[in-house]
mmCIF file of C-alpha atoms in Angstrom:
data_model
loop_
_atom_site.group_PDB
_atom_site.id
_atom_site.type_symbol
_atom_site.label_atom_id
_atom_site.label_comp_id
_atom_site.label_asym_id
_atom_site.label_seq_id
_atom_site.Cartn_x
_atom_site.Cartn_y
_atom_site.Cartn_z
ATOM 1 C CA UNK A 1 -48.103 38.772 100.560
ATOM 2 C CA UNK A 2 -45.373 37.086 102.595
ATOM 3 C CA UNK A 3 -42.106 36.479 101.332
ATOM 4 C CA UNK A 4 -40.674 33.295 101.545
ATOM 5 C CA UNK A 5 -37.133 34.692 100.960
ATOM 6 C CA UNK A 6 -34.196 33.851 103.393
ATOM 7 C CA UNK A 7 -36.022 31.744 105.536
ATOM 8 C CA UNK A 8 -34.708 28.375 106.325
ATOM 9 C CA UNK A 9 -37.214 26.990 103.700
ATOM 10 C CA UNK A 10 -35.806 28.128 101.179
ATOM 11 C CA UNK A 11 -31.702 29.641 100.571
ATOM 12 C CA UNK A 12 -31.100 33.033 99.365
ATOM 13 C CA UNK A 13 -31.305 32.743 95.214
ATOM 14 C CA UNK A 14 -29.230 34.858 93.436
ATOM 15 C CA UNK A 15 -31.987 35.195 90.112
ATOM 16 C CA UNK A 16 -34.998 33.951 91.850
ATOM 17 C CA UNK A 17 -37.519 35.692 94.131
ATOM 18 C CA UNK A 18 -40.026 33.601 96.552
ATOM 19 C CA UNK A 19 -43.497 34.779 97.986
ATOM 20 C CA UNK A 20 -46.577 33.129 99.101
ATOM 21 C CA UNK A 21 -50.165 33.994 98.616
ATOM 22 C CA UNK A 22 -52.173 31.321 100.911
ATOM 23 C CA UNK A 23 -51.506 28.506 99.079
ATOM 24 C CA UNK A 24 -49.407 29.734 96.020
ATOM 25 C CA UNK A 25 -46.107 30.343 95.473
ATOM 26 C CA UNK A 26 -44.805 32.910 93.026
ATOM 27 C CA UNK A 27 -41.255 32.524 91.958
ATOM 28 C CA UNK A 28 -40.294 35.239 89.901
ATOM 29 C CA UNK A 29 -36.938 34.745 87.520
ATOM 30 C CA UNK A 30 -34.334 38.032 88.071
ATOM 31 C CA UNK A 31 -31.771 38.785 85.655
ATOM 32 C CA UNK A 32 -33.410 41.725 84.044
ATOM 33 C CA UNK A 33 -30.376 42.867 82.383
ATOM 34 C CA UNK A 34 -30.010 39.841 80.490
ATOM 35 C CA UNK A 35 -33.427 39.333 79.421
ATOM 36 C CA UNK A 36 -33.525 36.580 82.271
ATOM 37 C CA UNK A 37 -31.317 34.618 80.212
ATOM 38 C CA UNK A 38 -29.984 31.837 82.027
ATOM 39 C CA UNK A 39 -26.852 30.074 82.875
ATOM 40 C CA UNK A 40 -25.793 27.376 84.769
ATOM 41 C CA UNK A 41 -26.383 28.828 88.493
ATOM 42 C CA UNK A 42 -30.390 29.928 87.388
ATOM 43 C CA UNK A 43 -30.426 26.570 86.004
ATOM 44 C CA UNK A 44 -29.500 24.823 89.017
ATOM 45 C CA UNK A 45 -31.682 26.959 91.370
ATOM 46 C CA UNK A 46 -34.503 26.479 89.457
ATOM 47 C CA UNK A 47 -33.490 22.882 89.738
ATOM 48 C CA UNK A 48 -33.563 23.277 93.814
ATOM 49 C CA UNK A 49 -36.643 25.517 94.237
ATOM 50 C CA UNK A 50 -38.959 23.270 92.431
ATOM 51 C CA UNK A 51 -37.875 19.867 94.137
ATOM 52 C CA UNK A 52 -38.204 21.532 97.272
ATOM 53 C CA UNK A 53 -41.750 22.855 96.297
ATOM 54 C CA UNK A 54 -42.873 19.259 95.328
ATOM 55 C CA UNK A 55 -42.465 18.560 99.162
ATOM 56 C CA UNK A 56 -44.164 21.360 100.719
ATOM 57 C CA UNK A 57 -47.813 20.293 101.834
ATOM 58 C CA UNK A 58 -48.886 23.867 102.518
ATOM 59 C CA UNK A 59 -48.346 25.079 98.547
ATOM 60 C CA UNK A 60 -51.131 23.521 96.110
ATOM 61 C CA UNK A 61 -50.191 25.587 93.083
ATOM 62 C CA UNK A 62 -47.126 27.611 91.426
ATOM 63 C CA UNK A 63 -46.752 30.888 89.351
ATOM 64 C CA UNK A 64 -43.504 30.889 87.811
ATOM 65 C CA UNK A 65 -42.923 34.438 86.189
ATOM 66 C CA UNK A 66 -40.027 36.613 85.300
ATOM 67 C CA UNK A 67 -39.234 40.605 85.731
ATOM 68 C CA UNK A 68 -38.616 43.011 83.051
ATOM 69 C CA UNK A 69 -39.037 42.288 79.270
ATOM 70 C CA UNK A 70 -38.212 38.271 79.424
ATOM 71 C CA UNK A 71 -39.980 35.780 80.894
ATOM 72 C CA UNK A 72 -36.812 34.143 79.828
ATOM 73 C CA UNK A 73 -34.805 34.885 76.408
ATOM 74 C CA UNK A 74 -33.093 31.436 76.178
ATOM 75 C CA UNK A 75 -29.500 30.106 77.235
ATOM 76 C CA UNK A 76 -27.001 32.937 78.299
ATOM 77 C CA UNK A 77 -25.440 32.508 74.736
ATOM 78 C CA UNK A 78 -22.177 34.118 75.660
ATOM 79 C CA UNK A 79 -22.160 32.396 78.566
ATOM 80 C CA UNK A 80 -21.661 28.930 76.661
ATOM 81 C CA UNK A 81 -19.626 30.380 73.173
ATOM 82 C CA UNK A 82 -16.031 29.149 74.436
ATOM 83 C CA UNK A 83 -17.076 25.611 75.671
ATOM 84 C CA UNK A 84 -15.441 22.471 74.750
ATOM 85 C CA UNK A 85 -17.948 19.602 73.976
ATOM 86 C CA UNK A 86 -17.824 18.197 77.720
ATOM 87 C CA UNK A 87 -18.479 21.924 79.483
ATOM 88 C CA UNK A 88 -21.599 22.017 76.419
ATOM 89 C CA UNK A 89 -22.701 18.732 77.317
ATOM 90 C CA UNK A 90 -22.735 19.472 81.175
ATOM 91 C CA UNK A 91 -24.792 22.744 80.899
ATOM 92 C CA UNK A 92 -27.186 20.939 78.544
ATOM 93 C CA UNK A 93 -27.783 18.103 81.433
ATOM 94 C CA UNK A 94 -28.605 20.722 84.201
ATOM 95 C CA UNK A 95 -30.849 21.959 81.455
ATOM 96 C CA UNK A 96 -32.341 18.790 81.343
ATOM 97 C CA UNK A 97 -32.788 18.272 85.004
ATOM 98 C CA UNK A 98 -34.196 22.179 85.242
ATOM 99 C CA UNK A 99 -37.236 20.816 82.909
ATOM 100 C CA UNK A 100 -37.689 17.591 84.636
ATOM 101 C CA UNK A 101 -37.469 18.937 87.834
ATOM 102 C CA UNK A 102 -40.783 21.476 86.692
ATOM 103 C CA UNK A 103 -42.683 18.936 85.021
ATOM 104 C CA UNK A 104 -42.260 16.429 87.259
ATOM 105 C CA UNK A 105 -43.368 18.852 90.660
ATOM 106 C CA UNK A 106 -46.522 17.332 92.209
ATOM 107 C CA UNK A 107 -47.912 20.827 92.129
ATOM 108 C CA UNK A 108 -49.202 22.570 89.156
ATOM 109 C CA UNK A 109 -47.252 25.132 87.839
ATOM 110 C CA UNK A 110 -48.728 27.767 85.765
ATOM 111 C CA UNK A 111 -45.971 29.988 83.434
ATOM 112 C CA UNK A 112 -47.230 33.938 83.276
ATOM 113 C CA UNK A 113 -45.507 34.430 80.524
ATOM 114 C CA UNK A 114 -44.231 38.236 80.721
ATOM 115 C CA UNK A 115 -42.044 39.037 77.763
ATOM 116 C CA UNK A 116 -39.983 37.174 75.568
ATOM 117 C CA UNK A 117 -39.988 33.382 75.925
ATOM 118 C CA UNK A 118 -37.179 31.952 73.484
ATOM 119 C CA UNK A 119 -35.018 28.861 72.989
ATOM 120 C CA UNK A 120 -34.517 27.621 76.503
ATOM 121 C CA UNK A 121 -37.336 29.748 77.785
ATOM 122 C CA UNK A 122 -40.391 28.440 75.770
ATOM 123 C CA UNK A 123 -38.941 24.983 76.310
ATOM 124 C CA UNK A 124 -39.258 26.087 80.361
ATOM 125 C CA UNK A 125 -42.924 27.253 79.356
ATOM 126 C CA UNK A 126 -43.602 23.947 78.062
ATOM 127 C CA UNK A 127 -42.234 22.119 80.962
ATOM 128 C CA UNK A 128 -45.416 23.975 83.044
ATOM 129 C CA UNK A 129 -48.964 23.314 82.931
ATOM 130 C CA UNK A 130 -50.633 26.113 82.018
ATOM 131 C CA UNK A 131 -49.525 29.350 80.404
ATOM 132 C CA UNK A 132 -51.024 32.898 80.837
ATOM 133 C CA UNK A 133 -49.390 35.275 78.745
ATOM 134 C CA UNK A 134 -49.053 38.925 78.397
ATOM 135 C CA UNK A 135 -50.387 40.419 75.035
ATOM 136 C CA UNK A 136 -47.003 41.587 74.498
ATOM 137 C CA UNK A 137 -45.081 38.421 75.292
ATOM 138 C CA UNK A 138 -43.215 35.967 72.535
ATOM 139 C CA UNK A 139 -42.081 32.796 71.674
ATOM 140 C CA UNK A 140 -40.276 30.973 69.833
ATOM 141 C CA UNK A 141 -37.414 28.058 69.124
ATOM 142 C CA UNK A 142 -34.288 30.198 67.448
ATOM 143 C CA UNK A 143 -31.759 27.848 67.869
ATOM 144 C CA UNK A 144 -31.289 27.584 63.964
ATOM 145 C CA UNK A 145 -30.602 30.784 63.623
ATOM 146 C CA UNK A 146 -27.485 29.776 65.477
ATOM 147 C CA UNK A 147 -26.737 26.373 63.852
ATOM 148 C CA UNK A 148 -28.448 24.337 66.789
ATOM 149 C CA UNK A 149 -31.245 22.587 67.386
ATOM 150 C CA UNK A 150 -33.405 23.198 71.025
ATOM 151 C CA UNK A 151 -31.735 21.074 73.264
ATOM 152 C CA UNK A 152 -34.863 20.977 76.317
ATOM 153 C CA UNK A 153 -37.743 18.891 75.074
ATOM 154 C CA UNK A 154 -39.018 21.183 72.560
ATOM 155 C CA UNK A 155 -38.831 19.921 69.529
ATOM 156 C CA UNK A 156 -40.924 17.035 70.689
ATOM 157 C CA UNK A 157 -43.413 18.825 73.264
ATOM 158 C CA UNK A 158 -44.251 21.430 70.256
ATOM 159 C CA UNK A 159 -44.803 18.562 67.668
ATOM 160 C CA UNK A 160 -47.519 16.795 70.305
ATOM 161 C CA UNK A 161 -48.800 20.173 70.315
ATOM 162 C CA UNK A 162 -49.362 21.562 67.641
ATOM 163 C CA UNK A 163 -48.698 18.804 64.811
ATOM 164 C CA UNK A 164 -45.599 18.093 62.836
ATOM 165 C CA UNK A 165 -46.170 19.997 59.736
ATOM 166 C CA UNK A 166 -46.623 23.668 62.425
ATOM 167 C CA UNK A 167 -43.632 22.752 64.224
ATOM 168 C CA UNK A 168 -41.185 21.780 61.391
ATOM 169 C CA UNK A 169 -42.191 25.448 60.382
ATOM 170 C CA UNK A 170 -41.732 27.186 64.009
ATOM 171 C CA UNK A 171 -38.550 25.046 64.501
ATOM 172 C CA UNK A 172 -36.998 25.368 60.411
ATOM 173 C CA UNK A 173 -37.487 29.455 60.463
ATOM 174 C CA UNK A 174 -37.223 30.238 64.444
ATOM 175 C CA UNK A 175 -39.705 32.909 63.991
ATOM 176 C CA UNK A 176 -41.078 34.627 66.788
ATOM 177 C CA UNK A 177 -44.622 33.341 67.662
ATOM 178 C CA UNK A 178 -47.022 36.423 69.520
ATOM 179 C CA UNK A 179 -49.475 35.473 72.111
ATOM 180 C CA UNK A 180 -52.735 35.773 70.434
ATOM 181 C CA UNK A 181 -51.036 33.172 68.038
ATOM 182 C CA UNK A 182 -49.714 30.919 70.310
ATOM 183 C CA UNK A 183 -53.443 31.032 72.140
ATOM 184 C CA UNK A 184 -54.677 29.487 68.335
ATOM 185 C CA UNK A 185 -51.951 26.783 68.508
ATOM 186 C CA UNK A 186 -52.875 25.624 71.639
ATOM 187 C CA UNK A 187 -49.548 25.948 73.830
ATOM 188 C CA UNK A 188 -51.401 29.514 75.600
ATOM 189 C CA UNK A 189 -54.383 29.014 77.651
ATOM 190 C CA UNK A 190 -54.897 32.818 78.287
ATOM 191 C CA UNK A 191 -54.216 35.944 77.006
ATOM 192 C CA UNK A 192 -54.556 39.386 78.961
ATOM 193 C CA UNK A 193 -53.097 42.680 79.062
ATOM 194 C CA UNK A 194 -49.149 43.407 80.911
ATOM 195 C CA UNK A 195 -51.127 44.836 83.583
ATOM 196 C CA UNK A 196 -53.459 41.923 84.244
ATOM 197 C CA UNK A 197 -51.502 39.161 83.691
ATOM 198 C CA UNK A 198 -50.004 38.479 87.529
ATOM 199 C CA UNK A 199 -53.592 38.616 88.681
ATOM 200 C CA UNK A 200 -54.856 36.430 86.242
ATOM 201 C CA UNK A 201 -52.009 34.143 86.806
ATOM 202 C CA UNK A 202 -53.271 34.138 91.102
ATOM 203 C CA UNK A 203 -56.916 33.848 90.105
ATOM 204 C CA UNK A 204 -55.803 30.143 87.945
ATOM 205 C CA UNK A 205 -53.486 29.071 90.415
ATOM 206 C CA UNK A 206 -55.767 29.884 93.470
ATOM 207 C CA UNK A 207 -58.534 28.199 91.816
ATOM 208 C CA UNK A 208 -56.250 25.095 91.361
ATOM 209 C CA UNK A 209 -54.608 25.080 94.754
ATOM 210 C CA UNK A 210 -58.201 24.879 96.728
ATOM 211 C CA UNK A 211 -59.253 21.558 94.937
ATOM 212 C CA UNK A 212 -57.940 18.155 96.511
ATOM 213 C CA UNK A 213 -54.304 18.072 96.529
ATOM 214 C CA UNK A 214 -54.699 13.941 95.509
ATOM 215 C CA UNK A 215 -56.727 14.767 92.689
ATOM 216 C CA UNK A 216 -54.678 17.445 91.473
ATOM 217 C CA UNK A 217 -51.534 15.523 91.427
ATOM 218 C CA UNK A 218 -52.790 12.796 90.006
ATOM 219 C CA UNK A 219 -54.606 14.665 87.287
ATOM 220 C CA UNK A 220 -51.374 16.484 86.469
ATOM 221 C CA UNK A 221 -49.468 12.782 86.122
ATOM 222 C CA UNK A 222 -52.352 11.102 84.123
ATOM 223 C CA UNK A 223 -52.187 13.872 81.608
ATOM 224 C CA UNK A 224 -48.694 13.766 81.072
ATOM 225 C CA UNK A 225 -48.156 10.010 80.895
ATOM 226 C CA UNK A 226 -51.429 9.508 79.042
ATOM 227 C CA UNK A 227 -49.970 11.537 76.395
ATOM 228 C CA UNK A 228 -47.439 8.503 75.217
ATOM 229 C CA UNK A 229 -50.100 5.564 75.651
ATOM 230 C CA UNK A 230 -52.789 4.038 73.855
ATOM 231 C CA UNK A 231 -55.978 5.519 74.614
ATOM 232 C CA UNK A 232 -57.140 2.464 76.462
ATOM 233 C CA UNK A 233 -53.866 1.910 78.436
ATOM 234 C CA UNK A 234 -54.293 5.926 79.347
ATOM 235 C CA UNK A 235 -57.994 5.369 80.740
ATOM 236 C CA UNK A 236 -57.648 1.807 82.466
ATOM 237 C CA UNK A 237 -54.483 3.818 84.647
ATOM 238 C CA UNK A 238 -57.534 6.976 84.702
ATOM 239 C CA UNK A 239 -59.865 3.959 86.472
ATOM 240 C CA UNK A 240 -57.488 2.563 88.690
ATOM 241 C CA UNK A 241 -56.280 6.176 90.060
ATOM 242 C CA UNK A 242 -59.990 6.711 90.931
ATOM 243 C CA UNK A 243 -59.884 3.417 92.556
ATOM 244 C CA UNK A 244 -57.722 4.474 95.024
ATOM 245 C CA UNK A 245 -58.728 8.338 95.406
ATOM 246 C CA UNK A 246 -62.136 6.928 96.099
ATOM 247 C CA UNK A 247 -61.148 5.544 99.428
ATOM 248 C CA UNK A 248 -58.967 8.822 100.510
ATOM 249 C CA UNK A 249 -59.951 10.938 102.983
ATOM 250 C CA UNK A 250 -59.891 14.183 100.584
ATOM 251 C CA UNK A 251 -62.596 12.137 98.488
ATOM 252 C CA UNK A 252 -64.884 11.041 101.915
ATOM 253 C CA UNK A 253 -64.914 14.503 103.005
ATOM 254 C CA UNK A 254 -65.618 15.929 99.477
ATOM 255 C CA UNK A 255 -68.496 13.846 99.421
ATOM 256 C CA UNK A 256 -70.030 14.744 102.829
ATOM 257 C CA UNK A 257 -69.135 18.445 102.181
ATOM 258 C CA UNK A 258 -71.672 18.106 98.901
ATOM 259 C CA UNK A 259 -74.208 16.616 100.608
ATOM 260 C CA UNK A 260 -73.976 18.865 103.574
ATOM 261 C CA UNK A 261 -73.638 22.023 101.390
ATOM 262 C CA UNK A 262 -70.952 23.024 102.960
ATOM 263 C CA UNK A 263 -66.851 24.078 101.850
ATOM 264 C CA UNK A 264 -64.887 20.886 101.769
ATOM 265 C CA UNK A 265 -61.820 21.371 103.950
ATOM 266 C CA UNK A 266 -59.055 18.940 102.125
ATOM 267 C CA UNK A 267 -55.954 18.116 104.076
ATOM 268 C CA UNK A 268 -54.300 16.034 100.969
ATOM 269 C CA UNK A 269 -54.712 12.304 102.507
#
């Protein structure tokens, strides 16, 4: 395992850890005492490590993790008690660019979800790709429990999920939602024991990161912008995408690999 921290590629994070396994990154969210909780400055580095990552040519998949009990238990509530509307308004727009900046990554990101995924956490769960939980791990949208509503996408993203009728349930009582459960409504892909979950996490994201970078990226924004058009708007942008990838050189040399029986060796171009 190399670690990725303090080089030039990357600062020094004050909550986030960095290491690379051949082709995927692991960042791994530190603020155990707090449940991983985050404020403002996790927000922001988030923010900066995945816009960076979308860059790097040599990563084809991330595992985005946490340490402790919380994958990540929401905003840092007593962080943001004593704001005045502006300071609210600001945290919930670095918020906003925290999600976008994770869905929007041209690699894959797959949440191994620890512990406790709440509020601002599941909403950072549902900003990834694929989810591998821990049998012990949690979710859930709170926020009425304090008089709010989730601020990050979530109301929306769960609704697409897992219907209207579910999610005005989830969102009206904030319950806490186990793994196994969240596996039956769809937003979990696996569920394995504490112990397994980090390898399970490296055997998904390794998988991923071998395949044709062009591919993958593309399949990653079809998926997400096929979710909001008509199903024949969705699959003539599928043809045209396959168009193009048809005439990369990822695509020639997949071919020839086939027909030679041989590994492909993909270079992203």
């Amino acid at each position: 395992m190399t670690s990725l921290e303090g080089l030039s590629l990357f600062p020094s994070y004050t909550y986030l850890r960095c290491e690379q396994i051949n082709r995927v990154l692991i960042v791994t969210i530190q603020r155990e005492e707090k449940l991983n909780a985050m404020n403002a400055v996790m927000q922001g580095e988030i923010t900066d490590i995945f816009k960076r990552i979308h860059k790097l040519e040599d990563i084809g998949c991330v595992v985005l993790t946490g340490t402790g009990k919380g994958f990540m238990a929401g905003a840092d509530i007593e962080g943001y008690s004593d704001f005045d509307m502006g300071q609210f308004f600001a945290f919930q727009d670095i918020g906003r660019e925290m999600y976008r900046a994770v869905e929007t990554c041209s690699k894959p990101v797959i949440a191994a979800v620890n512990g406790y995924a709440l509020g601002g956490g599941f909403e950072l769960t549902l900003a990834c790709d694929l989810v591998v939980a821990s049998s012990k791990a949690s979710f859930g949208l709170p926020e009425v429990k304090l008089g709010l509503i989730p601020g990050g996408g979530g109301i929306q993203k769960i609704s697409r999920i897992v219907g209207s009728f579910v999610a005005k349930e989830l969102l009206m009582t904030g319950r806490f939602i186990p793994a196994d459960e969240g596996r039956d409504l769809r937003f979990v892909n696996q569920v394995v024991e504490p112990e397994e979950l980090l390898k399970s996490a490296l055997e998904m994201a390794t998988a991923i990161a071998e395949q044709a970078p062009l591919a993958i990226q593309i399949l990653k924004k079809l998926v997400q912008e096929g979710r909001d058009a008509s199903l024949e708007t969705a699959q003539a942008y599928d043809r045209a995408f396959l168009a193009n990838l048809f005439h990369s050189d990822d695509a020639k040399e997949g071919i020839a690999a086939f027909v030679a029986k041989r590994p492909p060796v993909f270079t992203g171009k």
